[in-house]
mmCIF file of N, CA and C in Angstrom:
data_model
loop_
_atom_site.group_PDB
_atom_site.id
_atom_site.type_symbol
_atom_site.label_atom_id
_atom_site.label_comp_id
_atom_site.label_asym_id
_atom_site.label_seq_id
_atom_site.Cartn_x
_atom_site.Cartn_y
_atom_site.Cartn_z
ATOM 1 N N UNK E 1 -31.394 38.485 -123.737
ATOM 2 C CA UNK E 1 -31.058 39.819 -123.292
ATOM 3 C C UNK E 1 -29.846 40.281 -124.086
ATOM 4 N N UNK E 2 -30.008 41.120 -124.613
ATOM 5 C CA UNK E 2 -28.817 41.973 -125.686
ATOM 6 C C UNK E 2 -27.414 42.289 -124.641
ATOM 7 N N UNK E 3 -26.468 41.599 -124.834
ATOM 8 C CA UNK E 3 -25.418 43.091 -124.321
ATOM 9 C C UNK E 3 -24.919 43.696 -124.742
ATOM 10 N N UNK E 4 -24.397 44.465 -123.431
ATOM 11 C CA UNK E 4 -23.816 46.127 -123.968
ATOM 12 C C UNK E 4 -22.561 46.055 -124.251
ATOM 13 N N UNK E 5 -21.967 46.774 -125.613
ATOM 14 C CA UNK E 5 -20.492 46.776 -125.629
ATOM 15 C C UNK E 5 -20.094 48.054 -124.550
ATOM 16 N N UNK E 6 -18.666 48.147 -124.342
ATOM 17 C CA UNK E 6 -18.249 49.277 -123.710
ATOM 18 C C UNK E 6 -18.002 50.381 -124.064
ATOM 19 N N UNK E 7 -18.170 50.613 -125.478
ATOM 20 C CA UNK E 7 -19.445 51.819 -125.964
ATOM 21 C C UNK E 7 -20.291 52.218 -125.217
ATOM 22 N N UNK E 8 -21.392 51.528 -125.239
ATOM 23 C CA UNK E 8 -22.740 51.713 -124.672
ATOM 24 C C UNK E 8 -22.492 52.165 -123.476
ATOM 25 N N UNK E 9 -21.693 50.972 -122.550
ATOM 26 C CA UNK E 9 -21.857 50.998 -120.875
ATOM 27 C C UNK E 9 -20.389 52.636 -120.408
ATOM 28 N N UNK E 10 -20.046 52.892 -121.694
ATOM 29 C CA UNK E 10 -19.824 54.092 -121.439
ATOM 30 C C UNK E 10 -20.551 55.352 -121.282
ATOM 31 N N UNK E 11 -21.007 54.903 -121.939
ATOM 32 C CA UNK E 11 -22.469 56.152 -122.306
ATOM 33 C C UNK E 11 -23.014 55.851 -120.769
ATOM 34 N N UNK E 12 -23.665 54.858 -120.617
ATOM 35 C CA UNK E 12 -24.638 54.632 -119.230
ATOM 36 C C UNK E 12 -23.448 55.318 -118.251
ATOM 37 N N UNK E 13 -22.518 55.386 -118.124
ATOM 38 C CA UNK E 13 -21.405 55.376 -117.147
ATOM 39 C C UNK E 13 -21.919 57.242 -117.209
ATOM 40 N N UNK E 14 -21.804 57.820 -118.046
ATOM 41 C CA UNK E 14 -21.843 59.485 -118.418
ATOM 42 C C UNK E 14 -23.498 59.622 -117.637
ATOM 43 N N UNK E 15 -24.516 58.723 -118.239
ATOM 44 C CA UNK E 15 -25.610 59.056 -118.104
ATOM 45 C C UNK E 15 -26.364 59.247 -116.202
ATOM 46 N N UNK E 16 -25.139 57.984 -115.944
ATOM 47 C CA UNK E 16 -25.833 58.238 -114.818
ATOM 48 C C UNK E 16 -24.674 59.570 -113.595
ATOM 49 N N UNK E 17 -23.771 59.769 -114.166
ATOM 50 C CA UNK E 17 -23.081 60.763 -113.519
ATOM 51 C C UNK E 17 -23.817 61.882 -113.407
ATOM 52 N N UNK E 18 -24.223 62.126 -114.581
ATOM 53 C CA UNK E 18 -24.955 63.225 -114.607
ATOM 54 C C UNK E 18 -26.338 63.210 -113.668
ATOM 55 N N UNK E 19 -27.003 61.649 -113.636
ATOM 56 C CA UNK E 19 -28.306 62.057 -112.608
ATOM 57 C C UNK E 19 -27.779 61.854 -111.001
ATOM 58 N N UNK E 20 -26.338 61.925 -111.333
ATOM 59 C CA UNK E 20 -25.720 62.127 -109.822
ATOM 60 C C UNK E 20 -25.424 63.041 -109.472
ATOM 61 N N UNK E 21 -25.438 64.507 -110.388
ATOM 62 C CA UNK E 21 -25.073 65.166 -110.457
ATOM 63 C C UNK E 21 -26.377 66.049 -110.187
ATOM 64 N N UNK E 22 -27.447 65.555 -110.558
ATOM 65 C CA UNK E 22 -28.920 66.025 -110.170
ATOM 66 C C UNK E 22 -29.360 65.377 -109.124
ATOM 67 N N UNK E 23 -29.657 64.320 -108.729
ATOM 68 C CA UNK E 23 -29.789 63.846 -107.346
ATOM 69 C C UNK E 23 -28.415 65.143 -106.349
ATOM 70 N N UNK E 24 -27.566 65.729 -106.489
ATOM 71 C CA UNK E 24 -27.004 66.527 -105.413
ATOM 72 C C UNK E 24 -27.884 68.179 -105.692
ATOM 73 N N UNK E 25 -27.802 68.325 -106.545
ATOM 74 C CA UNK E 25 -28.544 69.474 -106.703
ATOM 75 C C UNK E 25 -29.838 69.645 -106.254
ATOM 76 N N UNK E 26 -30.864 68.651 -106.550
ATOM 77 C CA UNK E 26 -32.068 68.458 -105.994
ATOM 78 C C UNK E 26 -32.113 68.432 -104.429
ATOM 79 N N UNK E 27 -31.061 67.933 -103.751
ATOM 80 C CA UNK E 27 -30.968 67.995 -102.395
ATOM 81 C C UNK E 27 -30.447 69.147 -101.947
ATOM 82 N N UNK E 28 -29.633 70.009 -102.781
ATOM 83 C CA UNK E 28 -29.203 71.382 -102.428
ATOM 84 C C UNK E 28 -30.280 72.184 -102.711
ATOM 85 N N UNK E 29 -31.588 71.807 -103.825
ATOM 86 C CA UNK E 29 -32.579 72.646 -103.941
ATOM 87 C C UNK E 29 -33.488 72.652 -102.481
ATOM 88 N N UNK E 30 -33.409 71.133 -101.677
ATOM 89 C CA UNK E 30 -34.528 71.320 -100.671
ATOM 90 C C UNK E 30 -33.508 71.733 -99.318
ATOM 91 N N UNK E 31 -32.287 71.864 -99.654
ATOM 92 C CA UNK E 31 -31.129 72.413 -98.224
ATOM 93 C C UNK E 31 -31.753 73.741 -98.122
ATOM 94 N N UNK E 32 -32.185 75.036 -99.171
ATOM 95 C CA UNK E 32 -31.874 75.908 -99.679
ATOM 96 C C UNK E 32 -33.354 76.300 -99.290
ATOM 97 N N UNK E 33 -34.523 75.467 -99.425
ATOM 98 C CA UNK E 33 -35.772 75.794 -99.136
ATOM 99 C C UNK E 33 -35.884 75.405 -97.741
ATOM 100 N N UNK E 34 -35.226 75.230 -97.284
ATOM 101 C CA UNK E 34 -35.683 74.669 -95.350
ATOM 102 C C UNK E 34 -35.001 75.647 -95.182
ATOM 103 N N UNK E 35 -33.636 76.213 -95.818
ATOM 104 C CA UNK E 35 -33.245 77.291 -94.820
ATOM 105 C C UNK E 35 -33.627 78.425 -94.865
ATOM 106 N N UNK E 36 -34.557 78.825 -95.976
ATOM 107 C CA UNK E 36 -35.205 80.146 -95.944
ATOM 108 C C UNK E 36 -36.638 80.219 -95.331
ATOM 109 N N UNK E 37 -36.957 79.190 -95.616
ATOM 110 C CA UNK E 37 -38.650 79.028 -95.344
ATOM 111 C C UNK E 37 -38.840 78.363 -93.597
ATOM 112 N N UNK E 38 -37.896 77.945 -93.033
ATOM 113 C CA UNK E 38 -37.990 76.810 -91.715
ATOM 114 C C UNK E 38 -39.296 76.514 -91.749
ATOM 115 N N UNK E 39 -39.447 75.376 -92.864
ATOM 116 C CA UNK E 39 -40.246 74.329 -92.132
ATOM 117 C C UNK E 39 -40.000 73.255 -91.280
ATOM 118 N N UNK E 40 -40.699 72.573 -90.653
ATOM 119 C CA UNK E 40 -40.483 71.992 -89.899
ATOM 120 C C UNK E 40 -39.727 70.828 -89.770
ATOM 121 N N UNK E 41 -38.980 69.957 -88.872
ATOM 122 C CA UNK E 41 -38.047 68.680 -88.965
ATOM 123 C C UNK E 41 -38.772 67.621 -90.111
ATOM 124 N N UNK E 42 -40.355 67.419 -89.927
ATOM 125 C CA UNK E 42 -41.005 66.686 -90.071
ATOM 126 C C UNK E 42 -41.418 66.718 -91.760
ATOM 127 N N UNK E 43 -42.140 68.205 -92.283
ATOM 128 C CA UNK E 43 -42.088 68.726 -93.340
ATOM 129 C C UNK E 43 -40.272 67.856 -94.089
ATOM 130 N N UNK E 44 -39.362 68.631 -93.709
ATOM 131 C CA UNK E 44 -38.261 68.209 -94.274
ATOM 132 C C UNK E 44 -37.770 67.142 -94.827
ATOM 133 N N UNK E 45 -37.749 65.999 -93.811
ATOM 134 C CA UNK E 45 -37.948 64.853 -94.247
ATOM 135 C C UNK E 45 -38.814 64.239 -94.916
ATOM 136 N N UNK E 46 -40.456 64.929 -94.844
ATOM 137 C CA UNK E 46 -41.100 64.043 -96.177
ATOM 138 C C UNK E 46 -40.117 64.694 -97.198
ATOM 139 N N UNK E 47 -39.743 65.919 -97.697
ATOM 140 C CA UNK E 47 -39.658 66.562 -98.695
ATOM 141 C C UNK E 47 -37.821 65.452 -99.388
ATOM 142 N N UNK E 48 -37.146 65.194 -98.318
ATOM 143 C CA UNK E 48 -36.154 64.578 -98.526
ATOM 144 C C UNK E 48 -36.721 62.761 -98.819
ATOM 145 N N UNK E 49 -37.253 62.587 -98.741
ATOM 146 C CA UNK E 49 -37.968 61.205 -98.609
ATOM 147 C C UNK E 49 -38.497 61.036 -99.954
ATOM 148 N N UNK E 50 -39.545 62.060 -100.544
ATOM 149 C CA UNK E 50 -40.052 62.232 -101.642
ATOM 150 C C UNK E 50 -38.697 62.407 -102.803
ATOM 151 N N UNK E 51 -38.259 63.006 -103.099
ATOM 152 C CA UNK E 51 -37.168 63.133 -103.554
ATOM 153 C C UNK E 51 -36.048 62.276 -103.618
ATOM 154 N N UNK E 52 -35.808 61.386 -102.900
ATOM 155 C CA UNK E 52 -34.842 60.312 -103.092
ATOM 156 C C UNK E 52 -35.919 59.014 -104.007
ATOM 157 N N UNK E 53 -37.115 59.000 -103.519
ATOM 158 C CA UNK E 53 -38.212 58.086 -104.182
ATOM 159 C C UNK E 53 -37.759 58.588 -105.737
ATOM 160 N N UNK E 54 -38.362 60.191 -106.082
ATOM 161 C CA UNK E 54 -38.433 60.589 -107.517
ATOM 162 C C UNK E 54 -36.827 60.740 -107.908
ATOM 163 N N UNK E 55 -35.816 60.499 -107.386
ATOM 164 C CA UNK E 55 -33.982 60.078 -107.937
ATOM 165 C C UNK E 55 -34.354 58.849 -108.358
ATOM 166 N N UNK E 56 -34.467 58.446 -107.398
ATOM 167 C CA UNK E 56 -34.312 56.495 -107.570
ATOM 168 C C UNK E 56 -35.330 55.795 -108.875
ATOM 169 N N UNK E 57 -36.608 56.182 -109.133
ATOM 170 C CA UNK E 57 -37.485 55.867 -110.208
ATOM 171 C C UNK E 57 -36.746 56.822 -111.058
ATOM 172 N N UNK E 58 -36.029 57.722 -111.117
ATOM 173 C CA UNK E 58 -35.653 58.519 -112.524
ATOM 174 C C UNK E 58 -34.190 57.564 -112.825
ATOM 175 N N UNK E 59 -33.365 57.198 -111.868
ATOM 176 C CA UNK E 59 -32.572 56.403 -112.341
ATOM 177 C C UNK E 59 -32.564 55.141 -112.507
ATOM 178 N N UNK E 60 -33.729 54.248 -112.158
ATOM 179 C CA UNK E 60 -34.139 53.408 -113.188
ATOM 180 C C UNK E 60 -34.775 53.360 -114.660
ATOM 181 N N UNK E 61 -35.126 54.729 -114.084
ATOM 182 C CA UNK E 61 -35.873 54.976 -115.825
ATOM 183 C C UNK E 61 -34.358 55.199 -116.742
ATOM 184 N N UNK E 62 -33.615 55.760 -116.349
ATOM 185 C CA UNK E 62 -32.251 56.021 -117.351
ATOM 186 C C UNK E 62 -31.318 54.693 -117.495
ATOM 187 N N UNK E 63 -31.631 53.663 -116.305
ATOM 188 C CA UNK E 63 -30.935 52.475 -116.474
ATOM 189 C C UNK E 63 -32.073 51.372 -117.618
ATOM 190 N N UNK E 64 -33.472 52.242 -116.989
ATOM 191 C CA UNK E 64 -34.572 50.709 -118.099
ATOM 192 C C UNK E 64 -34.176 51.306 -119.808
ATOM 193 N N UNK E 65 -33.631 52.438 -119.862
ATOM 194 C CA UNK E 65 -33.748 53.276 -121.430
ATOM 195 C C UNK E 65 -32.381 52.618 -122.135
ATOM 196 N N UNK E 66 -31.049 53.131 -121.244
ATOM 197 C CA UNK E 66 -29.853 53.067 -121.818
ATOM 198 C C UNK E 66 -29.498 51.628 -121.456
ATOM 199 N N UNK E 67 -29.773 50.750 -120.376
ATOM 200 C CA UNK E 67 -29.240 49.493 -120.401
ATOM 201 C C UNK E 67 -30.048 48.525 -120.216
ATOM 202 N N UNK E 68 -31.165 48.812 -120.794
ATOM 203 C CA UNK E 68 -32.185 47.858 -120.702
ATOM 204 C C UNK E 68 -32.372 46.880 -119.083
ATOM 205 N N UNK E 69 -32.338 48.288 -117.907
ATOM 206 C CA UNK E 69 -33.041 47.919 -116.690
ATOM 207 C C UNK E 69 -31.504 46.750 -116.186
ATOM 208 N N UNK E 70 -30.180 46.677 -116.547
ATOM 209 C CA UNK E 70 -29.245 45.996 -115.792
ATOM 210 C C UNK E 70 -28.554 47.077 -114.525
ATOM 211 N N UNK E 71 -28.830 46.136 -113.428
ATOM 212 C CA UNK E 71 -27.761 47.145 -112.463
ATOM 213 C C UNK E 71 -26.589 46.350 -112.362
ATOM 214 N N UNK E 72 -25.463 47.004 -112.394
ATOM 215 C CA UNK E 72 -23.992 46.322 -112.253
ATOM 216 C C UNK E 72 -23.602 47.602 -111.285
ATOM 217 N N UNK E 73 -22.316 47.139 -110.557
ATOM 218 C CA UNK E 73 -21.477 47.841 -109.771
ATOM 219 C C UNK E 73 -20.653 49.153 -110.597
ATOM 220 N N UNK E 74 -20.968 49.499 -111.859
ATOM 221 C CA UNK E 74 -20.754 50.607 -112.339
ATOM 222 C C UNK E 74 -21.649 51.577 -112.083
ATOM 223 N N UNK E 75 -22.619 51.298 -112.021
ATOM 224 C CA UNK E 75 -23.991 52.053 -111.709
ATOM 225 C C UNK E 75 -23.684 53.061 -110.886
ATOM 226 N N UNK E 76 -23.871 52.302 -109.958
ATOM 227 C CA UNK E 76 -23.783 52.632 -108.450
ATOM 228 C C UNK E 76 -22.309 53.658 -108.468
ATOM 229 N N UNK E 77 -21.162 53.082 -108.787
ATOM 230 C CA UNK E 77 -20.008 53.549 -108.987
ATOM 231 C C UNK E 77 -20.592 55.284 -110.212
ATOM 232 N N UNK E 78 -20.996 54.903 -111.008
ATOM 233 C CA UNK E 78 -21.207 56.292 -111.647
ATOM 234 C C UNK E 78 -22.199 57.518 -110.932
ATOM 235 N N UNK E 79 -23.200 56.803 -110.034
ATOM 236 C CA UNK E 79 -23.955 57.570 -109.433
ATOM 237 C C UNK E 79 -22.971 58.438 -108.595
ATOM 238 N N UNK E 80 -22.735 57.539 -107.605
ATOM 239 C CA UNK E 80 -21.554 58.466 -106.374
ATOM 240 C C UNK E 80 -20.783 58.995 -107.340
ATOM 241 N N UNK E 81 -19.970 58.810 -108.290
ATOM 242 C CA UNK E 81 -19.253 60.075 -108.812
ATOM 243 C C UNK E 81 -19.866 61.087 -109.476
ATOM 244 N N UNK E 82 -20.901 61.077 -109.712
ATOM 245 C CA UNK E 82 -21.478 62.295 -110.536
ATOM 246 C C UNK E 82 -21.452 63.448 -109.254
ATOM 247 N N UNK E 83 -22.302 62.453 -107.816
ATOM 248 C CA UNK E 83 -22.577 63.072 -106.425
ATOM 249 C C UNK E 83 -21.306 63.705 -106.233
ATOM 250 N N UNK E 84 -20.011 62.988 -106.274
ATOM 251 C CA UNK E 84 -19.143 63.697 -105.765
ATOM 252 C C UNK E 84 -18.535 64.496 -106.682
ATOM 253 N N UNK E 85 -18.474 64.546 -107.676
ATOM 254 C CA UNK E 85 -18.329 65.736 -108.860
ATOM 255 C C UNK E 85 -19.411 66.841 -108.628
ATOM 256 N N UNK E 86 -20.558 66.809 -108.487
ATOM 257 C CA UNK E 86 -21.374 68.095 -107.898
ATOM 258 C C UNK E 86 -20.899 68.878 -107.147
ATOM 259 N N UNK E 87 -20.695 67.955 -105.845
ATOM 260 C CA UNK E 87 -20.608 68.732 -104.369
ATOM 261 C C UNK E 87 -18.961 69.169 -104.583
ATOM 262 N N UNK E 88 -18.131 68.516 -105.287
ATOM 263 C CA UNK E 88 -16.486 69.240 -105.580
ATOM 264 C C UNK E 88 -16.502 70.370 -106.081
ATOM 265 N N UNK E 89 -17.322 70.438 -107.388
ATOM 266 C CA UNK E 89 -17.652 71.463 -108.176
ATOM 267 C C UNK E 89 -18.351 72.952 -108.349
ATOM 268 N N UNK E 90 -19.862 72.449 -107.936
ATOM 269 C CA UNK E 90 -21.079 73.261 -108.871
ATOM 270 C C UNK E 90 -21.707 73.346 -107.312
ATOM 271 N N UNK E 91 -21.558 72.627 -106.179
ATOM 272 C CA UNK E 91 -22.673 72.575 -105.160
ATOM 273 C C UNK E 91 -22.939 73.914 -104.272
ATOM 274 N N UNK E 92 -21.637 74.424 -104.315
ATOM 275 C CA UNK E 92 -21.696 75.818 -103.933
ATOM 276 C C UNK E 92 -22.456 76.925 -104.399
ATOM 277 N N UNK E 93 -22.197 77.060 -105.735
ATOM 278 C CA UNK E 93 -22.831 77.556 -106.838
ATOM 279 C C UNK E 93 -24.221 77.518 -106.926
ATOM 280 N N UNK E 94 -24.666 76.264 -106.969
ATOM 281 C CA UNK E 94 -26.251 76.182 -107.127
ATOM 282 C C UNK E 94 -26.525 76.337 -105.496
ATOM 283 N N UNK E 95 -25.870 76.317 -104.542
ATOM 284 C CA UNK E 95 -26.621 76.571 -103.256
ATOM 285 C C UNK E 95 -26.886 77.764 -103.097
ATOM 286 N N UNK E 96 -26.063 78.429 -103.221
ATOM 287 C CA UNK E 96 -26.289 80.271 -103.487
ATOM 288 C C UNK E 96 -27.159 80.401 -104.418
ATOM 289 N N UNK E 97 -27.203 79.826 -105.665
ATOM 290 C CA UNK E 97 -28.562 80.554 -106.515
ATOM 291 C C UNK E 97 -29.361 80.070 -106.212
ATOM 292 N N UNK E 98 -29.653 78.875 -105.619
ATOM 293 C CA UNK E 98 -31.028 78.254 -104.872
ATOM 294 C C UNK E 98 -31.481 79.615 -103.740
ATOM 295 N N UNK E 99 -30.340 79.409 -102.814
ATOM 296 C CA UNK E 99 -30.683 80.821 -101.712
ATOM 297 C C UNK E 99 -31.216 81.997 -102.497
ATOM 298 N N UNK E 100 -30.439 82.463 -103.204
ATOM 299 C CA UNK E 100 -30.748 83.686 -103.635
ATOM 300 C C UNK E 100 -32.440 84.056 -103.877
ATOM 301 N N UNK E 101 -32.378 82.781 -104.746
ATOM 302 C CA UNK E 101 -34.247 82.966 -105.093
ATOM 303 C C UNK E 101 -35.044 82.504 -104.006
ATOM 304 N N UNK E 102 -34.797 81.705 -103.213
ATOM 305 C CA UNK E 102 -35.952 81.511 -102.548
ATOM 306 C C UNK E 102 -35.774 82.954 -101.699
ATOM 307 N N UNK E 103 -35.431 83.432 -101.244
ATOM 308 C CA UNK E 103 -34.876 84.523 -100.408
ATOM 309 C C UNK E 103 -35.821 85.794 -101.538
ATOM 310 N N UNK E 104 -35.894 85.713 -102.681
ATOM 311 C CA UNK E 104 -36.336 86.981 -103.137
ATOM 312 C C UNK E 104 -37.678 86.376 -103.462
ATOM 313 N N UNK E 105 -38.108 84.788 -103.512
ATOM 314 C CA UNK E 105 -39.630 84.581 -103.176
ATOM 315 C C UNK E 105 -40.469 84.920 -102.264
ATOM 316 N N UNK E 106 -39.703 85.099 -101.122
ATOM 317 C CA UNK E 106 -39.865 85.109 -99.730
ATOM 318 C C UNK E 106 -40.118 86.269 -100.069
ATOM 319 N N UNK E 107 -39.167 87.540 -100.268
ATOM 320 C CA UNK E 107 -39.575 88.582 -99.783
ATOM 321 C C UNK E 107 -40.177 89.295 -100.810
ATOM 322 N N UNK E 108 -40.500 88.602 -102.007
ATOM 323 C CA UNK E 108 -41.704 88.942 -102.823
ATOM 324 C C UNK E 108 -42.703 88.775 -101.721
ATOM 325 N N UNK E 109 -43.217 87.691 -101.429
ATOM 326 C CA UNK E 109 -44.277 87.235 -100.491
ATOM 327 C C UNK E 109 -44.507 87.995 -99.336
ATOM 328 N N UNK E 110 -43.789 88.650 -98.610
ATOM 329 C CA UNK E 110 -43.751 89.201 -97.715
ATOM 330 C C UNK E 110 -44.351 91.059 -97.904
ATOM 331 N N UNK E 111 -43.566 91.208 -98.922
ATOM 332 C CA UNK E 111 -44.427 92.229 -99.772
ATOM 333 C C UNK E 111 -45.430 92.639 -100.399
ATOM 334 N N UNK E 112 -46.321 91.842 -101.042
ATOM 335 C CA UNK E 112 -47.474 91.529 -101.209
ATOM 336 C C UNK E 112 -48.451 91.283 -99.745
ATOM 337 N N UNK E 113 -47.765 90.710 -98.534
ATOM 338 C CA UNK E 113 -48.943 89.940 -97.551
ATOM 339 C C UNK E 113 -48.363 91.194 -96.985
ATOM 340 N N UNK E 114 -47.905 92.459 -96.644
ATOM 341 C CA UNK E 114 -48.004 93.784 -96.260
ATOM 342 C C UNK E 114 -48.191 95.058 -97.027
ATOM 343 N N UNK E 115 -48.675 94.615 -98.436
ATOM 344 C CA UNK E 115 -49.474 95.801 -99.085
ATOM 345 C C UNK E 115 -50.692 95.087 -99.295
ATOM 346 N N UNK E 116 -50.946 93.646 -98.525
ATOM 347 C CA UNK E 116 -52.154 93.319 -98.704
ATOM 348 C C UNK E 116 -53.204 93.849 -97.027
ATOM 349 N N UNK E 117 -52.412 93.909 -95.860
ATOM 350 C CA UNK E 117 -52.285 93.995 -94.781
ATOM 351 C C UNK E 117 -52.795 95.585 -94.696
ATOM 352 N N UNK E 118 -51.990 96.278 -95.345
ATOM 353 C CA UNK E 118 -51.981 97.570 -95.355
ATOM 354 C C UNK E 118 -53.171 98.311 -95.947
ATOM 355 N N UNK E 119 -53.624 97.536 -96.964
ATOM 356 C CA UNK E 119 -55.078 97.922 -98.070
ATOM 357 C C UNK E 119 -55.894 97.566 -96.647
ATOM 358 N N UNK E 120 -56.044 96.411 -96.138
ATOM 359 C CA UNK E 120 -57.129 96.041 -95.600
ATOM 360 C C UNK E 120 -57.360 96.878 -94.012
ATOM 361 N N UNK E 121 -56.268 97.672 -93.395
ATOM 362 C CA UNK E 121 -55.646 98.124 -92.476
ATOM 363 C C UNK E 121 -56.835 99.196 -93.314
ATOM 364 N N UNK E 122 -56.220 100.239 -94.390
ATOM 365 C CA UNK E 122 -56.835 101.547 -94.872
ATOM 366 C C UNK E 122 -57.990 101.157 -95.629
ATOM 367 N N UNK E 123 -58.975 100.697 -95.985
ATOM 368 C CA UNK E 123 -60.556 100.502 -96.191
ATOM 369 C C UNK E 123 -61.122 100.093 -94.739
ATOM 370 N N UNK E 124 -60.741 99.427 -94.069
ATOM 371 C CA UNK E 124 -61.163 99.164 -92.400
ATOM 372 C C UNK E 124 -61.142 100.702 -91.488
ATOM 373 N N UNK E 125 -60.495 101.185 -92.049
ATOM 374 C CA UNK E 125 -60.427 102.999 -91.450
ATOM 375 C C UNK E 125 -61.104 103.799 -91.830
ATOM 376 N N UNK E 126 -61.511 103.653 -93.435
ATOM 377 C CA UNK E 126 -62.247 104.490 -94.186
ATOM 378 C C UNK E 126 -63.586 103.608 -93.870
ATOM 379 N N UNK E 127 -64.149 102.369 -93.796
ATOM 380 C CA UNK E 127 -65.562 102.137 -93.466
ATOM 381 C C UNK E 127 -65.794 102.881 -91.955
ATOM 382 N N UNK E 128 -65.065 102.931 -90.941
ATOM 383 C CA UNK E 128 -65.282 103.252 -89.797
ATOM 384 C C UNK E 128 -65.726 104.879 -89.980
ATOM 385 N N UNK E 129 -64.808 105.150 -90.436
ATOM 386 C CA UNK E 129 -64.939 107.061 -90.461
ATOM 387 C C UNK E 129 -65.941 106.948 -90.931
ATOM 388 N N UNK E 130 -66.756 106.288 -91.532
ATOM 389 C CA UNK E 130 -68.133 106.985 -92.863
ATOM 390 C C UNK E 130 -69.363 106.981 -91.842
#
């Protein structure tokens, strides 16, 4: 097994901050969709469940690439700081632009399913009259 100088395990140290930094965002993406959409307790948690599965296989994939699949207590240590560099930082930020859009998906959607409502409302009036 090759090792890493502290070069390298610097780099891994950056690499995985950063998917700590996406593991918080990804969870601010599904904070952001439960609170516009309320799905259900149940919904939620698969959606949080699924998502820690697809973190956890993406940060082995960045540990099997950059350190050839070693976990050491830096790891772990770089993960939580990327997490807590997000949520210090940027978590606000991306929670509002998460809101923002789902909020104007929504009421895209809502707009469409009442000019769809509305067509079917006025041809249902016009077959009757004929």
């Amino acid at each position: 097994m090759p090792t890493a100088t502290v070069g390298q395990q610097f780099i891994v140290l950056l690499y995985l901050s950063a998917a700590g930094m996406m593991i918080g965002a990804a969870f601010d993406l599904t904070k952001a969709w439960h609170k516009v959409f309320h799905f259900s307790r149940a919904l939620f948690f698969v959606a949080d469940f699924v998502i820690c599965l697809v973190a956890a296989l993406a940060v082995f994939r960045v540990l099997y690439i950059t350190n050839w699949g070693e976990v050491r207590i830096y790891v772990f240590l770089a993960l939580i700081l990327g997490i807590i560099i997000y949520y210090a930082l940027c978590s606000r930020f991306f929670y509002l632009n998460f809101l923002n859009f789902f909020k104007a998906v929504n009421k895209f959607f809502i707009k469409i399913a009442k000019i769809k409502r509305d067509l079917q409302d006025y041809l249902h009036k016009k077959r009757i009259n004929c």
